PDB file of C-alpha atoms in Angstrom:
ATOM      1  CA  MET N   1      18.432  71.130  49.635  1.00 89.00           C
ATOM      2  CA  LEU N   2      19.592  71.094  53.451  1.00 96.00           C
ATOM      3  CA  SER N   3      20.149  68.695  56.045  1.00 96.00           C
ATOM      4  CA  PHE N   4      21.976  69.039  59.909  1.00 97.00           C
ATOM      5  CA  GLU N   5      25.580  67.113  60.386  1.00 96.00           C
ATOM      6  CA  VAL N   6      25.563  66.997  63.683  1.00 96.00           C
ATOM      7  CA  LEU N   7      29.697  68.457  64.567  1.00 97.00           C
ATOM      8  CA  SER N   8      29.174  67.539  68.303  1.00 97.00           C
ATOM      9  CA  ALA N   9      26.821  66.078  71.043  1.00 98.00           C
ATOM     10  CA  VAL N  10      26.909  65.460  74.521  1.00 97.00           C
ATOM     11  CA  SER N  11      24.432  65.202  77.706  1.00 98.00           C
ATOM     12  CA  SER N  12      26.070  64.473  80.755  1.00 96.00           C
ATOM     13  CA  ALA N  13      23.597  64.582  83.772  1.00 94.00           C
ATOM     14  CA  GLY N  14      24.905  66.955  86.988  1.00 93.00           C
ATOM     15  CA  PRO N  15      27.792  65.862  89.819  1.00 92.00           C
ATOM     16  CA  GLY N  16      26.384  63.336  91.879  1.00 86.00           C
ATOM     17  CA  ARG N  17      23.009  63.209  90.017  1.00 90.00           C
ATOM     18  CA  MET N  18      21.904  59.271  89.583  1.00 89.00           C
ATOM     19  CA  THR N  19      19.343  59.856  86.756  1.00 93.00           C
ATOM     20  CA  ASN N  20      20.067  62.339  83.821  1.00 96.00           C
ATOM     21  CA  GLU N  21      16.661  64.342  82.816  1.00 97.00           C
ATOM     22  CA  ASP N  22      17.543  66.038  79.720  1.00 97.00           C
ATOM     23  CA  ALA N  23      16.899  64.657  76.601  1.00 98.00           C
ATOM     24  CA  ALA N  24      17.928  65.185  73.328  1.00 98.00           C
ATOM     25  CA  TYR N  25      18.365  64.189  69.399  1.00 98.00           C
ATOM     26  CA  ALA N  26      20.119  65.160  66.431  1.00 97.00           C
ATOM     27  CA  GLY N  27      19.420  63.739  63.363  1.00 96.00           C
ATOM     28  CA  PRO N  28      20.013  65.259  59.582  1.00 96.00           C
ATOM     29  CA  ARG N  29      16.585  66.996  59.712  1.00 96.00           C
ATOM     30  CA  LEU N  30      15.648  67.688  63.151  1.00 97.00           C
ATOM     31  CA  ALA N  31      17.531  68.231  66.366  1.00 98.00           C
ATOM     32  CA  LEU N  32      16.185  68.747  69.961  1.00 98.00           C
ATOM     33  CA  VAL N  33      16.574  69.364  73.469  1.00 98.00           C
ATOM     34  CA  ALA N  34      14.267  68.450  76.580  1.00 98.00           C
ATOM     35  CA  ASP N  35      15.098  68.907  80.013  1.00 97.00           C
ATOM     36  CA  GLY N  36      12.913  67.835  83.195  1.00 96.00           C
ATOM     37  CA  VAL N  37      11.174  70.603  84.924  1.00 94.00           C
ATOM     38  CA  GLY N  38      13.243  70.546  88.595  1.00 82.00           C
ATOM     39  CA  GLY N  39      11.074  70.089  91.359  1.00 74.00           C
ATOM     40  CA  ALA N  40       9.084  67.885  89.686  1.00 78.00           C
ATOM     41  CA  PRO N  41       8.974  64.054  89.800  1.00 85.00           C
ATOM     42  CA  ALA N  42       9.999  62.164  86.991  1.00 93.00           C
ATOM     43  CA  GLY N  43      11.389  64.852  84.771  1.00 95.00           C
ATOM     44  CA  GLN N  44      12.886  61.774  82.906  1.00 97.00           C
ATOM     45  CA  VAL N  45       9.791  60.724  81.135  1.00 97.00           C
ATOM     46  CA  ALA N  46       8.787  64.045  79.845  1.00 97.00           C
ATOM     47  CA  SER N  47      12.176  64.867  78.251  1.00 98.00           C
ATOM     48  CA  ALA N  48      12.530  61.014  76.886  1.00 98.00           C
ATOM     49  CA  THR N  49       9.194  60.988  76.205  1.00 97.00           C
ATOM     50  CA  SER N  50       9.031  64.353  74.490  1.00 98.00           C
ATOM     51  CA  ALA N  51      11.388  63.282  71.966  1.00 98.00           C
ATOM     52  CA  HIS N  52      10.784  60.677  70.566  1.00 97.00           C
ATOM     53  CA  VAL N  53       7.344  61.874  69.331  1.00 97.00           C
ATOM     54  CA  LEU N  54       8.548  64.909  67.855  1.00 97.00           C
ATOM     55  CA  CYS N  55      11.234  62.243  66.220  1.00 96.00           C
ATOM     56  CA  ALA N  56       8.168  59.627  65.429  1.00 95.00           C
ATOM     57  CA  ASP N  57       6.675  62.253  63.796  1.00 96.00           C
ATOM     58  CA  LEU N  58       9.033  64.400  62.347  1.00 95.00           C
ATOM     59  CA  SER N  59      13.129  62.916  61.267  1.00 92.00           C
ATOM     60  CA  SER N  60      10.308  61.375  57.701  1.00 91.00           C
ATOM     61  CA  PRO N  61      10.255  64.253  55.495  1.00 92.00           C
ATOM     62  CA  VAL N  62       7.308  66.102  55.397  1.00 93.00           C
ATOM     63  CA  PRO N  63       5.263  68.450  52.681  1.00 94.00           C
ATOM     64  CA  PRO N  64       7.296  71.786  52.259  1.00 94.00           C
ATOM     65  CA  GLY N  65       5.758  74.174  54.635  1.00 96.00           C
ATOM     66  CA  GLU N  66       4.292  72.382  57.449  1.00 97.00           C
ATOM     67  CA  ALA N  67       6.815  71.716  59.603  1.00 98.00           C
ATOM     68  CA  ALA N  68       5.611  74.413  61.749  1.00 98.00           C
ATOM     69  CA  ALA N  69       1.912  72.475  61.898  1.00 98.00           C
ATOM     70  CA  ARG N  70       3.499  69.321  62.521  1.00 98.00           C
ATOM     71  CA  LEU N  71       5.417  70.156  65.302  1.00 98.00           C
ATOM     72  CA  ARG N  72       2.797  71.217  67.277  1.00 98.00           C
ATOM     73  CA  ALA N  73       1.232  68.818  66.688  1.00 97.00           C
ATOM     74  CA  SER N  74       3.846  66.656  67.671  1.00 98.00           C
ATOM     75  CA  LEU N  75       3.495  68.766  70.724  1.00 97.00           C
ATOM     76  CA  LEU N  76       0.135  68.524  70.966  1.00 96.00           C
ATOM     77  CA  ARG N  77       1.288  64.526  70.832  1.00 96.00           C
ATOM     78  CA  ALA N  78       3.572  64.815  73.338  1.00 97.00           C
ATOM     79  CA  ARG N  79       0.788  66.312  76.323  1.00 97.00           C
ATOM     80  CA  ALA N  80      -1.421  63.294  75.732  1.00 95.00           C
ATOM     81  CA  SER N  81       1.658  61.275  76.012  1.00 96.00           C
ATOM     82  CA  LEU N  82       2.732  63.025  78.874  1.00 96.00           C
ATOM     83  CA  ALA N  83      -1.243  62.848  81.040  1.00 95.00           C
ATOM     84  CA  VAL N  84      -1.953  58.861  79.681  1.00 94.00           C
ATOM     85  CA  GLY N  85       1.875  58.360  81.951  1.00 94.00           C
ATOM     86  CA  GLN N  86       0.286  60.352  85.005  1.00 93.00           C
ATOM     87  CA  ARG N  87      -2.977  58.406  85.218  1.00 93.00           C
ATOM     88  CA  ASP N  88      -0.822  55.055  84.747  1.00 93.00           C
ATOM     89  CA  ASP N  89       0.988  56.388  87.571  1.00 94.00           C
ATOM     90  CA  PRO N  90       0.452  59.017  89.851  1.00 92.00           C
ATOM     91  CA  ALA N  91       3.250  59.127  91.122  1.00 93.00           C
ATOM     92  CA  ARG N  92       3.965  61.545  87.740  1.00 94.00           C
ATOM     93  CA  GLN N  93       1.646  63.628  88.580  1.00 93.00           C
ATOM     94  CA  GLY N  94       3.588  67.094  87.972  1.00 92.00           C
ATOM     95  CA  MET N  95       5.830  66.138  85.326  1.00 95.00           C
ATOM     96  CA  ALA N  96       7.502  67.885  82.837  1.00 96.00           C
ATOM     97  CA  CYS N  97      10.132  69.679  80.982  1.00 97.00           C
ATOM     98  CA  THR N  98      10.804  72.183  78.313  1.00 98.00           C
ATOM     99  CA  LEU N  99      12.092  72.250  74.504  1.00 98.00           C
ATOM    100  CA  SER N 100      13.792  73.231  71.652  1.00 98.00           C
ATOM    101  CA  ALA N 101      13.296  71.615  68.792  1.00 98.00           C
ATOM    102  CA  VAL N 102      14.923  72.730  65.738  1.00 98.00           C
ATOM    103  CA  ARG N 103      13.337  71.602  61.856  1.00 98.00           C
ATOM    104  CA  LEU N 104      14.180  71.918  58.857  1.00 97.00           C
ATOM    105  CA  ASP N 105      11.899  73.566  55.741  1.00 97.00           C
ATOM    106  CA  GLY N 106      13.387  73.528  52.579  1.00 95.00           C
ATOM    107  CA  SER N 107      15.630  76.537  53.081  1.00 96.00           C
ATOM    108  CA  ARG N 108      14.185  77.479  56.518  1.00 98.00           C
ATOM    109  CA  LEU N 109      14.377  77.150  60.846  1.00 98.00           C
ATOM    110  CA  VAL N 110      11.817  76.171  61.649  1.00 98.00           C
ATOM    111  CA  ILE N 111      12.120  76.179  66.276  1.00 98.00           C
ATOM    112  CA  LEU N 112       9.116  74.903  68.517  1.00 98.00           C
ATOM    113  CA  HIS N 113      10.206  76.226  72.302  1.00 98.00           C
ATOM    114  CA  LEU N 114       9.327  76.480  75.291  1.00 98.00           C
ATOM    115  CA  GLY N 115      10.769  77.004  78.308  1.00 97.00           C
ATOM    116  CA  ASP N 116      14.571  77.632  79.003  1.00 96.00           C
ATOM    117  CA  THR N 117      16.525  75.063  77.083  1.00 97.00           C
ATOM    118  CA  ARG N 118      18.282  77.458  74.148  1.00 96.00           C
ATOM    119  CA  VAL N 119      18.870  77.946  70.475  1.00 97.00           C
ATOM    120  CA  HIS N 120      22.146  79.864  68.497  1.00 96.00           C
ATOM    121  CA  LEU N 121      21.962  80.423  65.191  1.00 96.00           C
ATOM    122  CA  VAL N 122      26.407  80.927  64.364  1.00 94.00           C
ATOM    123  CA  ARG N 123      26.662  82.651  61.460  1.00 94.00           C
ATOM    124  CA  ASP N 124      29.641  84.093  60.011  1.00 91.00           C
ATOM    125  CA  GLY N 125      31.169  84.148  63.292  1.00 87.00           C
ATOM    126  CA  VAL N 126      28.892  85.129  65.126  1.00 90.00           C
ATOM    127  CA  ALA N 127      26.684  83.680  67.896  1.00 91.00           C
ATOM    128  CA  ARG N 128      22.809  84.874  67.890  1.00 92.00           C
ATOM    129  CA  ARG N 129      20.571  83.017  70.860  1.00 94.00           C
ATOM    130  CA  LEU N 130      16.935  83.248  68.808  1.00 97.00           C
ATOM    131  CA  THR N 131      14.676  81.756  72.132  1.00 97.00           C
ATOM    132  CA  GLN N 132      13.618  83.696  74.967  1.00 95.00           C
ATOM    133  CA  ASP N 133      13.815  81.541  77.594  1.00 94.00           C
ATOM    134  CA  HIS N 134      10.521  81.112  79.001  1.00 95.00           C
ATOM    135  CA  THR N 135      10.840  81.538  82.887  1.00 92.00           C
ATOM    136  CA  TRP N 136       9.563  83.885  85.715  1.00 90.00           C
ATOM    137  CA  VAL N 137      12.777  85.896  86.075  1.00 90.00           C
ATOM    138  CA  THR N 138      12.556  87.063  81.884  1.00 87.00           C
ATOM    139  CA  GLU N 139       8.319  87.803  82.461  1.00 88.00           C
ATOM    140  CA  MET N 140       9.576  90.160  85.066  1.00 90.00           C
ATOM    141  CA  LEU N 141      12.646  91.994  83.332  1.00 87.00           C
ATOM    142  CA  ALA N 142      10.078  91.905  81.124  1.00 84.00           C
ATOM    143  CA  ARG N 143       7.417  94.281  83.092  1.00 89.00           C
ATOM    144  CA  GLY N 144       9.865  96.351  84.688  1.00 88.00           C
ATOM    145  CA  VAL N 145       9.539  94.493  88.152  1.00 88.00           C
ATOM    146  CA  LEU N 146      13.328  92.987  88.269  1.00 86.00           C
ATOM    147  CA  ARG N 147      17.023  95.492  88.082  1.00 85.00           C
ATOM    148  CA  PRO N 148      19.105  93.021  85.363  1.00 84.00           C
ATOM    149  CA  GLU N 149      21.519  93.475  88.125  1.00 84.00           C
ATOM    150  CA  GLN N 150      18.533  91.541  90.994  1.00 85.00           C
ATOM    151  CA  ALA N 151      18.679  88.912  88.572  1.00 81.00           C
ATOM    152  CA  ILE N 152      21.787  87.625  89.054  1.00 79.00           C
ATOM    153  CA  GLY N 153      21.630  84.568  90.827  1.00 78.00           C
ATOM    154  CA  HIS N 154      17.832  85.160  91.586  1.00 83.00           C
ATOM    155  CA  PRO N 155      16.092  82.009  93.622  1.00 82.00           C
ATOM    156  CA  TYR N 156      13.612  82.042  90.653  1.00 80.00           C
ATOM    157  CA  ARG N 157      15.396  82.217  87.731  1.00 79.00           C
ATOM    158  CA  HIS N 158      14.906  78.699  86.571  1.00 81.00           C
ATOM    159  CA  VAL N 159      11.625  78.239  87.049  1.00 89.00           C
ATOM    160  CA  VAL N 160       9.845  78.321  83.763  1.00 94.00           C
ATOM    161  CA  THR N 161       6.449  79.088  82.720  1.00 95.00           C
ATOM    162  CA  ARG N 162       6.351  77.348  79.681  1.00 96.00           C
ATOM    163  CA  SER N 163       6.547  73.594  78.987  1.00 97.00           C
ATOM    164  CA  VAL N 164       5.688  70.595  77.902  1.00 97.00           C
ATOM    165  CA  ALA N 165       3.015  68.747  80.370  1.00 96.00           C
ATOM    166  CA  ALA N 166      -0.350  67.125  80.711  1.00 91.00           C
ATOM    167  CA  GLU N 167      -1.648  69.795  82.518  1.00 84.00           C
ATOM    168  CA  THR N 168      -3.521  73.249  81.044  1.00 79.00           C
ATOM    169  CA  GLY N 169      -2.085  76.172  81.436  1.00 82.00           C
ATOM    170  CA  SER N 170       1.471  74.669  80.641  1.00 89.00           C
ATOM    171  CA  GLY N 171       1.626  77.393  78.474  1.00 93.00           C
ATOM    172  CA  GLU N 172       1.830  77.763  74.418  1.00 95.00           C
ATOM    173  CA  PRO N 173       5.305  77.384  72.130  1.00 97.00           C
ATOM    174  CA  ASP N 174       6.901  79.832  70.604  1.00 98.00           C
ATOM    175  CA  VAL N 175       7.675  79.267  66.784  1.00 98.00           C
ATOM    176  CA  LEU N 176      10.364  80.706  65.305  1.00 98.00           C
ATOM    177  CA  VAL N 177      11.344  80.944  61.759  1.00 98.00           C
ATOM    178  CA  VAL N 178      14.810  81.719  60.265  1.00 98.00           C
ATOM    179  CA  ASP N 179      16.345  82.002  57.014  1.00 98.00           C
ATOM    180  CA  ALA N 180      18.847  79.354  56.516  1.00 98.00           C
ATOM    181  CA  ARG N 181      22.362  78.554  54.800  1.00 97.00           C
ATOM    182  CA  PRO N 182      24.832  76.148  54.237  1.00 98.00           C
ATOM    183  CA  GLY N 183      27.777  76.841  56.813  1.00 97.00           C
ATOM    184  CA  ASP N 184      25.639  78.049  59.400  1.00 97.00           C
ATOM    185  CA  HIS N 185      26.043  76.568  62.097  1.00 97.00           C
ATOM    186  CA  LEU N 186      23.205  76.309  65.084  1.00 97.00           C
ATOM    187  CA  LEU N 187      23.993  75.392  69.229  1.00 96.00           C
ATOM    188  CA  LEU N 188      21.036  73.397  71.024  1.00 97.00           C
ATOM    189  CA  THR N 189      21.712  73.640  74.578  1.00 97.00           C
ATOM    190  CA  SER N 190      20.207  73.130  77.979  1.00 96.00           C
ATOM    191  CA  ASP N 191      19.457  74.769  80.818  1.00 92.00           C
ATOM    192  CA  GLY N 192      22.352  73.442  82.198  1.00 92.00           C
ATOM    193  CA  VAL N 193      24.965  75.170  80.022  1.00 93.00           C
ATOM    194  CA  ASP N 194      24.522  78.587  81.011  1.00 82.00           C
ATOM    195  CA  LEU N 195      27.648  80.755  78.837  1.00 75.00           C
ATOM    196  CA  GLY N 196      27.342  83.424  77.411  1.00 68.00           C
ATOM    197  CA  GLY N 197      29.037  86.867  75.089  1.00 65.00           C
ATOM    198  CA  ASP N 198      32.691  85.972  74.702  1.00 69.00           C
ATOM    199  CA  PRO N 199      33.385  82.378  76.501  1.00 74.00           C
ATOM    200  CA  LEU N 200      30.661  81.323  74.127  1.00 83.00           C
ATOM    201  CA  GLU N 201      31.940  82.377  71.104  1.00 82.00           C
ATOM    202  CA  ARG N 202      35.370  81.411  72.185  1.00 84.00           C
ATOM    203  CA  VAL N 203      35.079  77.641  72.818  1.00 87.00           C
ATOM    204  CA  LEU N 204      32.514  77.760  69.441  1.00 86.00           C
ATOM    205  CA  ARG N 205      35.618  78.884  66.927  1.00 86.00           C
ATOM    206  CA  GLY N 206      37.389  75.312  68.794  1.00 86.00           C
ATOM    207  CA  ARG N 207      37.823  72.664  67.130  1.00 91.00           C
ATOM    208  CA  PRO N 208      33.967  70.924  65.553  1.00 93.00           C
ATOM    209  CA  ALA N 209      34.153  67.448  67.369  1.00 94.00           C
ATOM    210  CA  GLN N 210      34.592  68.498  70.306  1.00 94.00           C
ATOM    211  CA  VAL N 211      32.596  71.909  70.944  1.00 95.00           C
ATOM    212  CA  ALA N 212      29.925  70.489  72.681  1.00 96.00           C
ATOM    213  CA  ARG N 213      31.807  68.531  75.382  1.00 95.00           C
ATOM    214  CA  THR N 214      34.162  72.326  75.552  1.00 94.00           C
ATOM    215  CA  LEU N 215      30.687  73.390  76.412  1.00 94.00           C
ATOM    216  CA  VAL N 216      29.819  71.343  79.313  1.00 95.00           C
ATOM    217  CA  ARG N 217      33.614  70.606  80.101  1.00 93.00           C
ATOM    218  CA  GLU N 218      33.653  74.549  81.169  1.00 92.00           C
ATOM    219  CA  ALA N 219      29.814  74.964  82.261  1.00 91.00           C
ATOM    220  CA  ARG N 220      31.074  72.467  85.086  1.00 92.00           C
ATOM    221  CA  ALA N 221      33.648  74.930  85.869  1.00 91.00           C
ATOM    222  CA  ARG N 222      31.489  78.078  85.903  1.00 87.00           C
ATOM    223  CA  GLY N 223      30.167  75.934  89.004  1.00 88.00           C
ATOM    224  CA  SER N 224      27.228  74.029  87.262  1.00 88.00           C
ATOM    225  CA  ARG N 225      25.881  71.230  89.389  1.00 89.00           C
ATOM    226  CA  ASP N 226      22.348  70.484  86.658  1.00 92.00           C
ATOM    227  CA  ASP N 227      22.421  67.649  83.453  1.00 95.00           C
ATOM    228  CA  ALA N 228      23.642  69.808  81.250  1.00 96.00           C
ATOM    229  CA  THR N 229      23.313  69.295  77.770  1.00 97.00           C
ATOM    230  CA  ALA N 230      24.740  70.250  74.070  1.00 97.00           C
ATOM    231  CA  VAL N 231      24.443  69.337  70.639  1.00 98.00           C
ATOM    232  CA  TRP N 232      26.629  71.009  67.765  1.00 97.00           C
ATOM    233  CA  LEU N 233      25.323  71.140  64.179  1.00 97.00           C
ATOM    234  CA  GLU N 234      26.237  72.275  60.836  1.00 97.00           C
ATOM    235  CA  VAL N 235      23.294  73.822  57.525  1.00 98.00           C
ATOM    236  CA  VAL N 236      25.136  71.412  54.864  1.00 97.00           C
ATOM    237  CA  ASP N 237      24.007  71.923  50.969  1.00 97.00           C
ATOM    238  CA  VAL N 238      23.335  68.099  51.161  1.00 94.00           C
ATOM    239  CA  ALA N 239      20.320  65.867  50.976  1.00 88.00           C
ATOM    240  CA  PRO N 240      19.015  64.272  53.830  1.00 87.00           C
ATOM    241  CA  THR N 241      19.910  60.660  54.147  1.00 77.00           C
ATOM    242  CA  GLY N 242      17.709  58.107  56.124  1.00 68.00           C
ATOM    243  CA  GLY N 243      19.817  57.694  58.641  1.00 68.00           C
ATOM    244  CA  ALA N 244      18.523  57.487  61.506  1.00 77.00           C
ATOM    245  CA  GLY N 245      19.899  60.536  64.278  1.00 93.00           C
ATOM    246  CA  ARG N 246      21.429  60.132  67.851  1.00 95.00           C
ATOM    247  CA  LEU N 247      19.586  60.190  70.959  1.00 97.00           C
ATOM    248  CA  LEU N 248      21.382  61.227  74.088  1.00 98.00           C
ATOM    249  CA  GLY N 249      20.416  62.146  77.708  1.00 98.00           C
ATOM    250  CA  ALA N 250      17.426  60.212  79.055  1.00 97.00           C
ATOM    251  CA  ALA N 251      16.562  59.217  75.464  1.00 97.00           C
ATOM    252  CA  SER N 252      18.572  56.806  74.946  1.00 96.00           C
ATOM    253  CA  ASP N 253      17.197  54.310  77.633  1.00 96.00           C
ATOM    254  CA  PRO N 254      13.286  53.373  76.462  1.00 94.00           C
ATOM    255  CA  ARG N 255      12.528  52.578  79.610  1.00 94.00           C
ATOM    256  CA  HIS N 256      11.888  56.137  80.353  1.00 95.00           C
ATOM    257  CA  VAL N 257       9.550  56.360  76.940  1.00 95.00           C
ATOM    258  CA  ILE N 258       6.090  55.792  77.597  1.00 92.00           C
ATOM    259  CA  GLY N 259       2.505  55.966  75.816  1.00 81.00           C
ATOM    260  CA  GLU N 260       1.877  55.440  72.425  1.00 75.00           C
ATOM    261  CA  VAL N 261       5.288  55.718  71.250  1.00 79.00           C
ATOM    262  CA  GLY N 262       6.729  53.316  74.337  1.00 64.00           C
ATOM    263  CA  ALA N 263       4.643  50.938  73.521  1.00 56.00           C
ATOM    264  CA  ALA N 264       6.400  50.573  69.551  1.00 57.00           C
ATOM    265  CA  MET N 265       9.164  50.781  70.767  1.00 55.00           C
ATOM    266  CA  THR N 266       9.075  47.676  73.177  1.00 48.00           C
ATOM    267  CA  GLY N 267       6.330  45.837  70.521  1.00 44.00           C
TER     268      GLY N 267
END
């Protein structure tokens, strides 16, 4: 039976920011990264709450073949929790987050994805991005409205078109299923870690315990001022343990968690 070994995981607020709106979880069965949508209020509440809802629903064993359905159902629960949060506090109106979550299902990886957080699979030393950004720029590139050179530095490149939000029309998730092998590695990142090509593969060849921290440091060196999160995992041929995973960023602060799961945390 396969499980995740967490090799390294880091989440840090952008330079000069008081609050980290990224949230992450890394455990033996589930890993995720969520990122509060820029320009909307209470991004840290949206990301932390979504992370905790998925952890509550998917950290424990699920019947074989049911991970995709459980992920979809958990997304609905997260959106419902955000709706309750908005009713309780009008200042949170419009809060939302992006989300990329990976759940092991036997020998397969099931990925639920909305927005511009990213999941890479590294197999035999080659990195391949599994998710596609849900952004205005990506959609315009696909339609031929923008040329690749116009997308670089475009002011709308971080405007997301799908997210976890209470509002209807926040988009359906991509749900991907990929075969997993022992020795595969997975990298989950927020958009504050935007490396690709040779720089990314060079970092991923480094010491496993330092990969996440090095990725964030490299992103800062390249000018990223956004919150930055990286989770680096290995797929291992070991039965998942009952131990809890690691909560990072906004997810590590229970004050950011609302709805049923937040009430359960506070008793």
